[in-house]
PDB file of C-alpha atoms in Angstrom:
ATOM      1  CA  UNK T   1      83.444  72.990-105.707  1.00 90.00           C
ATOM      2  CA  UNK T   2      84.302  71.183-102.494  1.00 90.00           C
ATOM      3  CA  UNK T   3      82.842  71.501 -99.014  1.00 89.00           C
ATOM      4  CA  UNK T   4      85.055  70.470 -96.055  1.00 87.00           C
ATOM      5  CA  UNK T   5      83.981  67.829 -93.586  1.00 80.00           C
ATOM      6  CA  UNK T   6      83.076  70.175 -90.732  1.00 79.00           C
ATOM      7  CA  UNK T   7      80.534  71.876 -92.998  1.00 82.00           C
ATOM      8  CA  UNK T   8      79.136  68.683 -94.559  1.00 85.00           C
ATOM      9  CA  UNK T   9      75.943  67.184 -93.202  1.00 88.00           C
ATOM     10  CA  UNK T  10      74.068  64.242 -94.679  1.00 89.00           C
ATOM     11  CA  UNK T  11      70.731  62.860 -93.597  1.00 90.00           C
ATOM     12  CA  UNK T  12      68.888  59.893 -95.094  1.00 90.00           C
ATOM     13  CA  UNK T  13      65.242  60.193 -96.120  1.00 91.00           C
ATOM     14  CA  UNK T  14      64.513  56.755 -97.571  1.00 90.00           C
ATOM     15  CA  UNK T  15      66.246  53.702 -98.961  1.00 87.00           C
ATOM     16  CA  UNK T  16      67.502  55.594-102.020  1.00 89.00           C
ATOM     17  CA  UNK T  17      67.153  59.294-101.240  1.00 93.00           C
ATOM     18  CA  UNK T  18      69.227  61.491 -98.964  1.00 92.00           C
ATOM     19  CA  UNK T  19      69.904  65.168 -98.413  1.00 92.00           C
ATOM     20  CA  UNK T  20      73.164  67.043 -98.147  1.00 91.00           C
ATOM     21  CA  UNK T  21      73.645  70.481 -96.607  1.00 89.00           C
ATOM     22  CA  UNK T  22      75.080  73.014 -99.074  1.00 89.00           C
ATOM     23  CA  UNK T  23      76.286  76.311 -97.550  1.00 87.00           C
ATOM     24  CA  UNK T  24      74.225  79.350 -98.586  1.00 87.00           C
ATOM     25  CA  UNK T  25      71.736  77.039-100.301  1.00 88.00           C
ATOM     26  CA  UNK T  26      70.358  74.683 -97.660  1.00 91.00           C
ATOM     27  CA  UNK T  27      69.338  71.047 -97.902  1.00 93.00           C
ATOM     28  CA  UNK T  28      69.591  69.522-101.389  1.00 92.00           C
ATOM     29  CA  UNK T  29      68.142  66.111-102.153  1.00 93.00           C
ATOM     30  CA  UNK T  30      70.165  63.559-104.097  1.00 93.00           C
ATOM     31  CA  UNK T  31      69.793  59.914-105.076  1.00 92.00           C
ATOM     32  CA  UNK T  32      72.140  57.662-103.097  1.00 89.00           C
ATOM     33  CA  UNK T  33      73.422  54.696-105.105  1.00 86.00           C
ATOM     34  CA  UNK T  34      75.498  53.187-102.293  1.00 84.00           C
ATOM     35  CA  UNK T  35      75.811  53.420 -98.529  1.00 85.00           C
ATOM     36  CA  UNK T  36      78.410  55.657 -96.875  1.00 85.00           C
ATOM     37  CA  UNK T  37      80.726  53.148 -95.146  1.00 83.00           C
ATOM     38  CA  UNK T  38      82.452  55.563 -92.768  1.00 84.00           C
ATOM     39  CA  UNK T  39      82.872  59.126 -91.549  1.00 86.00           C
ATOM     40  CA  UNK T  40      82.303  61.791 -94.210  1.00 88.00           C
ATOM     41  CA  UNK T  41      85.408  63.967 -94.587  1.00 89.00           C
ATOM     42  CA  UNK T  42      84.347  66.188 -97.498  1.00 90.00           C
ATOM     43  CA  UNK T  43      81.828  66.563-100.305  1.00 92.00           C
ATOM     44  CA  UNK T  44      82.635  67.462-103.896  1.00 93.00           C
ATOM     45  CA  UNK T  45      79.943  68.890-106.183  1.00 93.00           C
ATOM     46  CA  UNK T  46      80.502  68.684-109.938  1.00 92.00           C
ATOM     47  CA  UNK T  47      78.423  69.578-112.983  1.00 88.00           C
ATOM     48  CA  UNK T  48      78.428  68.182-116.518  1.00 81.00           C
ATOM     49  CA  UNK T  49      76.135  69.284-119.367  1.00 71.00           C
ATOM     50  CA  UNK T  50      75.038  65.715-120.017  1.00 71.00           C
ATOM     51  CA  UNK T  51      74.638  64.407-116.468  1.00 74.00           C
ATOM     52  CA  UNK T  52      73.739  67.502-114.444  1.00 84.00           C
ATOM     53  CA  UNK T  53      74.917  67.929-110.857  1.00 89.00           C
ATOM     54  CA  UNK T  54      76.606  65.129-108.946  1.00 91.00           C
ATOM     55  CA  UNK T  55      77.950  64.904-105.406  1.00 92.00           C
ATOM     56  CA  UNK T  56      80.707  62.582-104.218  1.00 91.00           C
ATOM     57  CA  UNK T  57      81.842  62.094-100.635  1.00 91.00           C
ATOM     58  CA  UNK T  58      85.301  61.471 -99.267  1.00 90.00           C
ATOM     59  CA  UNK T  59      84.837  58.860 -96.548  1.00 90.00           C
ATOM     60  CA  UNK T  60      87.291  57.626 -93.916  1.00 89.00           C
ATOM     61  CA  UNK T  61      86.702  53.875 -93.767  1.00 83.00           C
ATOM     62  CA  UNK T  62      88.740  50.799 -92.980  1.00 82.00           C
ATOM     63  CA  UNK T  63      89.998  48.818 -95.921  1.00 79.00           C
ATOM     64  CA  UNK T  64      88.237  45.466 -96.178  1.00 79.00           C
ATOM     65  CA  UNK T  65      90.369  42.563 -97.413  1.00 83.00           C
ATOM     66  CA  UNK T  66      88.460  39.328 -97.956  1.00 88.00           C
ATOM     67  CA  UNK T  67      90.064  35.923 -97.286  1.00 90.00           C
ATOM     68  CA  UNK T  68      91.401  34.027-100.334  1.00 89.00           C
ATOM     69  CA  UNK T  69      88.626  32.423-102.362  1.00 89.00           C
ATOM     70  CA  UNK T  70      90.810  29.403-103.270  1.00 89.00           C
ATOM     71  CA  UNK T  71      89.888  29.547-106.966  1.00 93.00           C
ATOM     72  CA  UNK T  72      92.207  28.959-109.924  1.00 93.00           C
ATOM     73  CA  UNK T  73      94.053  31.919-111.357  1.00 94.00           C
ATOM     74  CA  UNK T  74      93.824  33.455-114.795  1.00 95.00           C
ATOM     75  CA  UNK T  75      96.002  35.533-117.070  1.00 94.00           C
ATOM     76  CA  UNK T  76      94.325  38.287-119.076  1.00 95.00           C
ATOM     77  CA  UNK T  77      95.701  40.067-122.109  1.00 93.00           C
ATOM     78  CA  UNK T  78      94.137  43.454-122.851  1.00 92.00           C
ATOM     79  CA  UNK T  79      94.412  44.522-126.460  1.00 85.00           C
ATOM     80  CA  UNK T  80      92.903  46.776-129.096  1.00 84.00           C
ATOM     81  CA  UNK T  81      91.359  44.232-131.472  1.00 84.00           C
ATOM     82  CA  UNK T  82      90.401  41.868-128.622  1.00 88.00           C
ATOM     83  CA  UNK T  83      89.269  43.722-125.537  1.00 90.00           C
ATOM     84  CA  UNK T  84      90.277  40.870-123.230  1.00 93.00           C
ATOM     85  CA  UNK T  85      91.533  37.346-123.818  1.00 93.00           C
ATOM     86  CA  UNK T  86      91.598  35.049-120.774  1.00 94.00           C
ATOM     87  CA  UNK T  87      93.994  32.137-120.507  1.00 92.00           C
ATOM     88  CA  UNK T  88      91.181  29.737-119.513  1.00 91.00           C
ATOM     89  CA  UNK T  89      88.880  30.690-122.396  1.00 91.00           C
ATOM     90  CA  UNK T  90      89.006  29.895-126.104  1.00 89.00           C
ATOM     91  CA  UNK T  91      87.219  32.999-127.352  1.00 92.00           C
ATOM     92  CA  UNK T  92      88.091  36.636-126.663  1.00 92.00           C
ATOM     93  CA  UNK T  93      85.802  39.096-124.951  1.00 93.00           C
ATOM     94  CA  UNK T  94      84.957  42.053-127.144  1.00 92.00           C
ATOM     95  CA  UNK T  95      83.790  45.477-126.118  1.00 91.00           C
ATOM     96  CA  UNK T  96      80.306  45.839-127.645  1.00 92.00           C
ATOM     97  CA  UNK T  97      79.706  48.862-129.880  1.00 91.00           C
ATOM     98  CA  UNK T  98      79.310  51.857-127.608  1.00 91.00           C
ATOM     99  CA  UNK T  99      77.112  53.655-130.173  1.00 93.00           C
ATOM    100  CA  UNK T 100      74.443  52.239-132.440  1.00 94.00           C
ATOM    101  CA  UNK T 101      74.675  52.873-136.206  1.00 95.00           C
ATOM    102  CA  UNK T 102      71.993  55.525-135.893  1.00 96.00           C
ATOM    103  CA  UNK T 103      73.839  57.253-133.063  1.00 96.00           C
ATOM    104  CA  UNK T 104      77.089  57.183-135.029  1.00 96.00           C
ATOM    105  CA  UNK T 105      75.332  58.756-138.002  1.00 97.00           C
ATOM    106  CA  UNK T 106      73.797  61.417-135.777  1.00 97.00           C
ATOM    107  CA  UNK T 107      77.178  62.157-134.153  1.00 96.00           C
ATOM    108  CA  UNK T 108      78.777  62.527-137.573  1.00 97.00           C
ATOM    109  CA  UNK T 109      76.058  64.957-138.650  1.00 97.00           C
ATOM    110  CA  UNK T 110      76.350  66.962-135.441  1.00 97.00           C
ATOM    111  CA  UNK T 111      80.120  67.292-135.831  1.00 97.00           C
ATOM    112  CA  UNK T 112      79.688  68.533-139.399  1.00 97.00           C
ATOM    113  CA  UNK T 113      77.050  71.013-138.227  1.00 97.00           C
ATOM    114  CA  UNK T 114      79.392  72.189-135.467  1.00 96.00           C
ATOM    115  CA  UNK T 115      82.195  72.782-137.989  1.00 96.00           C
ATOM    116  CA  UNK T 116      79.880  74.868-140.200  1.00 96.00           C
ATOM    117  CA  UNK T 117      78.594  76.895-137.256  1.00 96.00           C
ATOM    118  CA  UNK T 118      82.114  77.514-135.965  1.00 95.00           C
ATOM    119  CA  UNK T 119      83.222  78.732-139.394  1.00 95.00           C
ATOM    120  CA  UNK T 120      80.219  81.051-139.584  1.00 94.00           C
ATOM    121  CA  UNK T 121      80.849  82.391-136.068  1.00 94.00           C
ATOM    122  CA  UNK T 122      84.471  83.219-136.871  1.00 93.00           C
ATOM    123  CA  UNK T 123      83.554  84.898-140.149  1.00 92.00           C
ATOM    124  CA  UNK T 124      80.405  86.829-139.241  1.00 92.00           C
ATOM    125  CA  UNK T 125      80.082  86.887-135.449  1.00 88.00           C
ATOM    126  CA  UNK T 126      83.635  87.732-134.309  1.00 89.00           C
ATOM    127  CA  UNK T 127      84.026  84.204-132.927  1.00 89.00           C
ATOM    128  CA  UNK T 128      81.070  84.462-130.493  1.00 92.00           C
ATOM    129  CA  UNK T 129      79.066  81.286-130.046  1.00 93.00           C
ATOM    130  CA  UNK T 130      75.399  81.428-130.986  1.00 93.00           C
ATOM    131  CA  UNK T 131      72.617  79.609-129.138  1.00 94.00           C
ATOM    132  CA  UNK T 132      72.355  77.076-131.953  1.00 95.00           C
ATOM    133  CA  UNK T 133      76.082  76.354-131.763  1.00 95.00           C
ATOM    134  CA  UNK T 134      75.872  75.842-128.003  1.00 94.00           C
ATOM    135  CA  UNK T 135      72.913  73.506-128.520  1.00 95.00           C
ATOM    136  CA  UNK T 136      74.920  71.502-131.061  1.00 96.00           C
ATOM    137  CA  UNK T 137      77.866  71.227-128.661  1.00 94.00           C
ATOM    138  CA  UNK T 138      75.520  70.049-125.895  1.00 91.00           C
ATOM    139  CA  UNK T 139      74.035  67.384-128.183  1.00 93.00           C
ATOM    140  CA  UNK T 140      77.526  66.102-129.027  1.00 95.00           C
ATOM    141  CA  UNK T 141      78.378  66.021-125.312  1.00 91.00           C
ATOM    142  CA  UNK T 142      75.250  63.944-124.637  1.00 91.00           C
ATOM    143  CA  UNK T 143      76.268  61.303-127.186  1.00 93.00           C
ATOM    144  CA  UNK T 144      79.862  61.252-125.954  1.00 92.00           C
ATOM    145  CA  UNK T 145      78.701  60.834-122.363  1.00 90.00           C
ATOM    146  CA  UNK T 146      76.411  57.970-123.382  1.00 92.00           C
ATOM    147  CA  UNK T 147      79.336  56.310-125.139  1.00 92.00           C
ATOM    148  CA  UNK T 148      81.537  56.721-122.051  1.00 91.00           C
ATOM    149  CA  UNK T 149      78.853  55.260-119.757  1.00 91.00           C
ATOM    150  CA  UNK T 150      78.505  52.150-121.913  1.00 93.00           C
ATOM    151  CA  UNK T 151      82.267  51.699-122.005  1.00 93.00           C
ATOM    152  CA  UNK T 152      82.446  52.102-118.238  1.00 93.00           C
ATOM    153  CA  UNK T 153      79.624  49.590-117.759  1.00 94.00           C
ATOM    154  CA  UNK T 154      81.490  46.947-119.768  1.00 94.00           C
ATOM    155  CA  UNK T 155      84.695  47.647-117.832  1.00 95.00           C
ATOM    156  CA  UNK T 156      82.999  47.211-114.448  1.00 95.00           C
ATOM    157  CA  UNK T 157      81.285  43.990-115.500  1.00 96.00           C
ATOM    158  CA  UNK T 158      84.531  42.571-116.909  1.00 95.00           C
ATOM    159  CA  UNK T 159      86.701  43.363-113.881  1.00 96.00           C
ATOM    160  CA  UNK T 160      84.040  42.219-111.404  1.00 96.00           C
ATOM    161  CA  UNK T 161      83.653  38.871-113.179  1.00 95.00           C
ATOM    162  CA  UNK T 162      87.419  38.335-113.321  1.00 95.00           C
ATOM    163  CA  UNK T 163      87.952  39.150-109.642  1.00 95.00           C
ATOM    164  CA  UNK T 164      84.963  37.108-108.469  1.00 94.00           C
ATOM    165  CA  UNK T 165      85.713  33.949-110.468  1.00 94.00           C
ATOM    166  CA  UNK T 166      89.489  33.559-109.977  1.00 95.00           C
ATOM    167  CA  UNK T 167      91.994  33.270-107.166  1.00 93.00           C
ATOM    168  CA  UNK T 168      94.369  35.693-108.868  1.00 94.00           C
ATOM    169  CA  UNK T 169      94.085  37.887-111.933  1.00 95.00           C
ATOM    170  CA  UNK T 170      97.337  38.498-113.776  1.00 94.00           C
ATOM    171  CA  UNK T 171      97.681  41.384-116.215  1.00 94.00           C
ATOM    172  CA  UNK T 172     100.521  43.193-117.906  1.00 92.00           C
ATOM    173  CA  UNK T 173     102.056  46.226-116.220  1.00 90.00           C
ATOM    174  CA  UNK T 174     101.642  48.452-119.255  1.00 86.00           C
ATOM    175  CA  UNK T 175     102.951  51.981-119.580  1.00 86.00           C
ATOM    176  CA  UNK T 176      99.866  53.331-121.337  1.00 86.00           C
ATOM    177  CA  UNK T 177     101.277  56.844-121.643  1.00 85.00           C
ATOM    178  CA  UNK T 178     104.250  55.651-123.678  1.00 83.00           C
ATOM    179  CA  UNK T 179     102.145  53.235-125.707  1.00 83.00           C
ATOM    180  CA  UNK T 180      99.740  55.954-126.824  1.00 84.00           C
ATOM    181  CA  UNK T 181     102.313  58.665-127.484  1.00 87.00           C
ATOM    182  CA  UNK T 182     101.684  60.605-130.674  1.00 84.00           C
ATOM    183  CA  UNK T 183     103.740  59.877-133.793  1.00 81.00           C
ATOM    184  CA  UNK T 184     103.257  63.388-135.141  1.00 81.00           C
ATOM    185  CA  UNK T 185     106.865  64.372-134.543  1.00 79.00           C
ATOM    186  CA  UNK T 186     108.134  67.948-134.601  1.00 76.00           C
ATOM    187  CA  UNK T 187     108.219  70.747-137.136  1.00 72.00           C
ATOM    188  CA  UNK T 188     111.794  69.814-138.078  1.00 77.00           C
ATOM    189  CA  UNK T 189     111.226  66.047-138.187  1.00 78.00           C
ATOM    190  CA  UNK T 190     107.730  65.016-139.127  1.00 81.00           C
ATOM    191  CA  UNK T 191     106.469  61.634-138.005  1.00 80.00           C
ATOM    192  CA  UNK T 192     105.455  58.718-140.206  1.00 81.00           C
ATOM    193  CA  UNK T 193     102.158  56.810-140.276  1.00 79.00           C
ATOM    194  CA  UNK T 194     100.588  59.446-138.055  1.00 85.00           C
ATOM    195  CA  UNK T 195      96.971  58.604-138.895  1.00 85.00           C
ATOM    196  CA  UNK T 196      97.562  54.859-138.421  1.00 85.00           C
ATOM    197  CA  UNK T 197      99.190  55.451-135.033  1.00 84.00           C
ATOM    198  CA  UNK T 198      96.341  57.754-134.034  1.00 87.00           C
ATOM    199  CA  UNK T 199      93.828  55.013-134.868  1.00 86.00           C
ATOM    200  CA  UNK T 200      95.813  52.489-132.825  1.00 84.00           C
ATOM    201  CA  UNK T 201      95.948  54.906-129.895  1.00 86.00           C
ATOM    202  CA  UNK T 202      92.175  55.337-130.035  1.00 87.00           C
ATOM    203  CA  UNK T 203      91.736  51.559-130.014  1.00 85.00           C
ATOM    204  CA  UNK T 204      94.001  51.160-126.984  1.00 86.00           C
ATOM    205  CA  UNK T 205      92.408  53.985-125.012  1.00 88.00           C
ATOM    206  CA  UNK T 206      88.913  52.812-125.919  1.00 86.00           C
ATOM    207  CA  UNK T 207      89.612  49.611-123.963  1.00 86.00           C
ATOM    208  CA  UNK T 208      90.883  51.602-120.936  1.00 89.00           C
ATOM    209  CA  UNK T 209      93.694  49.271-119.749  1.00 89.00           C
ATOM    210  CA  UNK T 210      94.691  51.667-116.965  1.00 90.00           C
ATOM    211  CA  UNK T 211      91.138  51.895-115.602  1.00 93.00           C
ATOM    212  CA  UNK T 212      90.778  48.113-115.699  1.00 93.00           C
ATOM    213  CA  UNK T 213      93.968  47.707-113.719  1.00 93.00           C
ATOM    214  CA  UNK T 214      92.787  50.290-111.185  1.00 93.00           C
ATOM    215  CA  UNK T 215      89.463  48.516-110.726  1.00 95.00           C
ATOM    216  CA  UNK T 216      91.113  45.122-110.361  1.00 95.00           C
ATOM    217  CA  UNK T 217      93.344  46.527-107.611  1.00 93.00           C
ATOM    218  CA  UNK T 218      90.465  47.189-105.223  1.00 90.00           C
ATOM    219  CA  UNK T 219      87.949  44.596-106.435  1.00 93.00           C
ATOM    220  CA  UNK T 220      90.354  41.693-105.987  1.00 93.00           C
ATOM    221  CA  UNK T 221      90.898  42.683-102.356  1.00 91.00           C
ATOM    222  CA  UNK T 222      87.168  42.758-101.666  1.00 91.00           C
ATOM    223  CA  UNK T 223      86.447  39.472-103.455  1.00 92.00           C
ATOM    224  CA  UNK T 224      89.279  37.339-102.068  1.00 92.00           C
ATOM    225  CA  UNK T 225      91.484  37.458-105.146  1.00 93.00           C
ATOM    226  CA  UNK T 226      94.892  38.927-105.967  1.00 93.00           C
ATOM    227  CA  UNK T 227      95.793  41.271-108.776  1.00 94.00           C
ATOM    228  CA  UNK T 228      99.288  40.545-110.095  1.00 94.00           C
ATOM    229  CA  UNK T 229     101.097  42.735-112.601  1.00 93.00           C
ATOM    230  CA  UNK T 230     103.806  41.015-114.644  1.00 92.00           C
ATOM    231  CA  UNK T 231     106.436  42.231-117.057  1.00 90.00           C
ATOM    232  CA  UNK T 232     104.812  42.640-120.502  1.00 89.00           C
ATOM    233  CA  UNK T 233     108.078  42.034-122.335  1.00 88.00           C
ATOM    234  CA  UNK T 234     107.689  39.317-124.992  1.00 88.00           C
ATOM    235  CA  UNK T 235     104.423  37.812-123.728  1.00 89.00           C
ATOM    236  CA  UNK T 236     102.931  37.396-127.205  1.00 89.00           C
ATOM    237  CA  UNK T 237     106.217  36.068-128.648  1.00 88.00           C
ATOM    238  CA  UNK T 238     106.773  33.274-126.106  1.00 90.00           C
ATOM    239  CA  UNK T 239     105.479  29.865-127.131  1.00 91.00           C
ATOM    240  CA  UNK T 240     103.321  28.239-124.407  1.00 90.00           C
ATOM    241  CA  UNK T 241     104.337  24.782-125.633  1.00 90.00           C
ATOM    242  CA  UNK T 242     108.140  24.957-125.800  1.00 90.00           C
ATOM    243  CA  UNK T 243     108.512  28.214-123.757  1.00 88.00           C
ATOM    244  CA  UNK T 244     110.913  29.702-126.326  1.00 89.00           C
ATOM    245  CA  UNK T 245     110.623  33.389-127.096  1.00 89.00           C
ATOM    246  CA  UNK T 246     111.325  34.359-130.678  1.00 89.00           C
ATOM    247  CA  UNK T 247     110.122  37.485-132.540  1.00 88.00           C
ATOM    248  CA  UNK T 248     109.691  35.275-135.609  1.00 89.00           C
ATOM    249  CA  UNK T 249     106.796  33.543-133.862  1.00 88.00           C
ATOM    250  CA  UNK T 250     104.623  36.543-134.728  1.00 86.00           C
ATOM    251  CA  UNK T 251     104.360  36.732-138.527  1.00 79.00           C
ATOM    252  CA  UNK T 252     103.068  40.196-139.306  1.00 74.00           C
ATOM    253  CA  UNK T 253     101.237  42.433-136.853  1.00 72.00           C
ATOM    254  CA  UNK T 254      97.936  40.540-136.704  1.00 77.00           C
ATOM    255  CA  UNK T 255      96.639  38.002-134.227  1.00 83.00           C
ATOM    256  CA  UNK T 256      98.387  34.968-135.700  1.00 87.00           C
ATOM    257  CA  UNK T 257     101.010  33.038-133.713  1.00 89.00           C
ATOM    258  CA  UNK T 258     103.094  30.223-135.167  1.00 90.00           C
ATOM    259  CA  UNK T 259     106.113  28.918-133.270  1.00 90.00           C
ATOM    260  CA  UNK T 260     109.106  28.456-135.559  1.00 89.00           C
ATOM    261  CA  UNK T 261     110.613  25.865-133.162  1.00 88.00           C
ATOM    262  CA  UNK T 262     107.800  23.443-132.296  1.00 88.00           C
ATOM    263  CA  UNK T 263     105.107  24.474-134.780  1.00 87.00           C
ATOM    264  CA  UNK T 264     102.501  25.428-132.156  1.00 89.00           C
ATOM    265  CA  UNK T 265      99.785  27.689-133.605  1.00 89.00           C
ATOM    266  CA  UNK T 266      97.203  29.757-131.719  1.00 90.00           C
ATOM    267  CA  UNK T 267      95.821  33.237-131.333  1.00 90.00           C
ATOM    268  CA  UNK T 268      98.542  35.664-130.266  1.00 89.00           C
ATOM    269  CA  UNK T 269      96.421  37.128-127.459  1.00 90.00           C
ATOM    270  CA  UNK T 270      95.658  33.644-126.138  1.00 92.00           C
ATOM    271  CA  UNK T 271      99.380  32.880-126.119  1.00 92.00           C
ATOM    272  CA  UNK T 272     100.078  36.125-124.280  1.00 92.00           C
ATOM    273  CA  UNK T 273      97.394  35.349-121.669  1.00 93.00           C
ATOM    274  CA  UNK T 274      98.916  31.924-120.958  1.00 93.00           C
ATOM    275  CA  UNK T 275     102.394  33.447-120.599  1.00 93.00           C
ATOM    276  CA  UNK T 276     101.029  36.127-118.268  1.00 94.00           C
ATOM    277  CA  UNK T 277      99.382  33.493-116.073  1.00 94.00           C
ATOM    278  CA  UNK T 278     102.569  31.422-115.848  1.00 93.00           C
ATOM    279  CA  UNK T 279     104.697  34.405-114.910  1.00 92.00           C
ATOM    280  CA  UNK T 280     102.223  35.402-112.224  1.00 94.00           C
ATOM    281  CA  UNK T 281     102.126  31.854-110.836  1.00 92.00           C
ATOM    282  CA  UNK T 282     105.916  31.870-110.554  1.00 91.00           C
ATOM    283  CA  UNK T 283     105.850  35.226-108.732  1.00 91.00           C
ATOM    284  CA  UNK T 284     103.202  33.969-106.306  1.00 91.00           C
ATOM    285  CA  UNK T 285     105.062  30.726-105.684  1.00 90.00           C
ATOM    286  CA  UNK T 286     108.216  32.721-104.895  1.00 86.00           C
ATOM    287  CA  UNK T 287     106.269  35.098-102.636  1.00 82.00           C
ATOM    288  CA  UNK T 288     107.072  38.023-104.874  1.00 68.00           C
ATOM    289  CA  UNK T 289     103.676  38.912-106.302  1.00 64.00           C
ATOM    290  CA  UNK T 290     102.677  42.541-105.983  1.00 56.00           C
ATOM    291  CA  UNK T 291     100.288  44.936-107.634  1.00 51.00           C
ATOM    292  CA  UNK T 292     103.137  46.939-109.153  1.00 43.00           C
ATOM    293  CA  UNK T 293     105.845  46.484-111.749  1.00 41.00           C
ATOM    294  CA  UNK T 294     108.065  49.311-110.564  1.00 39.00           C
ATOM    295  CA  UNK T 295     106.626  51.909-112.943  1.00 42.00           C
ATOM    296  CA  UNK T 296     104.128  53.185-110.397  1.00 42.00           C
ATOM    297  CA  UNK T 297     104.781  54.988-107.155  1.00 40.00           C
ATOM    298  CA  UNK T 298     105.500  52.689-104.211  1.00 37.00           C
ATOM    299  CA  UNK T 299     102.394  53.954-102.392  1.00 37.00           C
ATOM    300  CA  UNK T 300     100.206  52.380-105.078  1.00 38.00           C
ATOM    301  CA  UNK T 301     101.653  48.902-104.617  1.00 37.00           C
ATOM    302  CA  UNK T 302     100.006  46.175-102.580  1.00 37.00           C
ATOM    303  CA  UNK T 303     100.271  42.431-102.432  1.00 37.00           C
ATOM    304  CA  UNK T 304     102.327  39.820-100.646  1.00 35.00           C
ATOM    305  CA  UNK T 305     106.017  39.818 -99.863  1.00 34.00           C
ATOM    306  CA  UNK T 306     108.387  42.696 -99.279  1.00 34.00           C
ATOM    307  CA  UNK T 307     110.637  44.942-101.271  1.00 33.00           C
ATOM    308  CA  UNK T 308     112.281  42.506-103.639  1.00 33.00           C
ATOM    309  CA  UNK T 309     113.638  42.206-107.125  1.00 34.00           C
ATOM    310  CA  UNK T 310     111.267  40.569-109.547  1.00 37.00           C
ATOM    311  CA  UNK T 311     112.379  37.479-111.383  1.00 38.00           C
ATOM    312  CA  UNK T 312     110.992  35.807-114.469  1.00 41.00           C
ATOM    313  CA  UNK T 313     111.545  32.559-116.387  1.00 43.00           C
ATOM    314  CA  UNK T 314     114.972  32.159-117.882  1.00 42.00           C
ATOM    315  CA  UNK T 315     115.350  33.427-121.399  1.00 43.00           C
ATOM    316  CA  UNK T 316     112.381  35.816-121.240  1.00 43.00           C
ATOM    317  CA  UNK T 317     114.156  39.008-120.150  1.00 43.00           C
ATOM    318  CA  UNK T 318     116.892  40.928-121.900  1.00 42.00           C
ATOM    319  CA  UNK T 319     120.175  40.928-120.010  1.00 40.00           C
ATOM    320  CA  UNK T 320     120.641  43.669-117.495  1.00 39.00           C
ATOM    321  CA  UNK T 321     116.919  44.490-117.202  1.00 38.00           C
ATOM    322  CA  UNK T 322     115.818  44.362-113.562  1.00 36.00           C
ATOM    323  CA  UNK T 323     112.708  45.937-112.120  1.00 40.00           C
ATOM    324  CA  UNK T 324     111.677  46.128-108.501  1.00 37.00           C
ATOM    325  CA  UNK T 325     108.328  45.762-106.779  1.00 38.00           C
ATOM    326  CA  UNK T 326     107.355  47.183-103.452  1.00 37.00           C
ATOM    327  CA  UNK T 327     104.527  45.702-101.429  1.00 35.00           C
TER     328      UNK T 327
END
């Protein structure tokens, strides 16, 4: 539930503890993990079985944009097998396992227990949940929440390091919704390789490319960097040595890259990261870098330059494909 600003009062008790006024309840103490940088406009109270009650404040504050840090830029390719591959690094960054082997085994056992209890409830209890079933569901929620917190921790550390250590961070403007669309098909036309596509979708969503892009948008502004989104078309098929794009450069669907024109060999994600960095550098040099590729709403875009058409190196875009950016 949400409390409007005129009814929201906050008072600080110590360095970490504060109190918020809740109508019909009074003062409620909470642990403050960051300072309130402006005027409180509203307060939202939410509850989760694993984390308990939380309060978040809508604050009216001025946007802080740090001066450029004058550091070299980097291109980053987010993938499923490799969580992130930077153009200035030789090894990829992998998302550590979000659950230990023991936790995975416990989660598997809890899910099996839940399936048995659900079947029993439908057969003997008219579908009503028992206390044991609710306890099992709460235990599963605890493990899932722990997994999400570890994934979120890795995402924050990755984006903060990228924004702090580089003058610009270039990523692909991916349409995650289309990438993770189900291959199940319809009742008339069933899909093919449904389980394989579902596993790929889980791998993509586990690395949260959309959340990483969102975090880079605001962290780069605060740390003197620039987040640049480039066209993802053909990044892993373009040779960084001879700059020729050819689908034959990617034999198979793995991480191997071998240019059929100059013989250059490297990891496909490393090749994509270098291509992303070069495209971003060209956009910045032309004054056309923006935090949007045209797929988002114009209100989400920010960067340098005005409303322009985005250009890319010759031979890397199909004819007739033009996207616009608004800054």
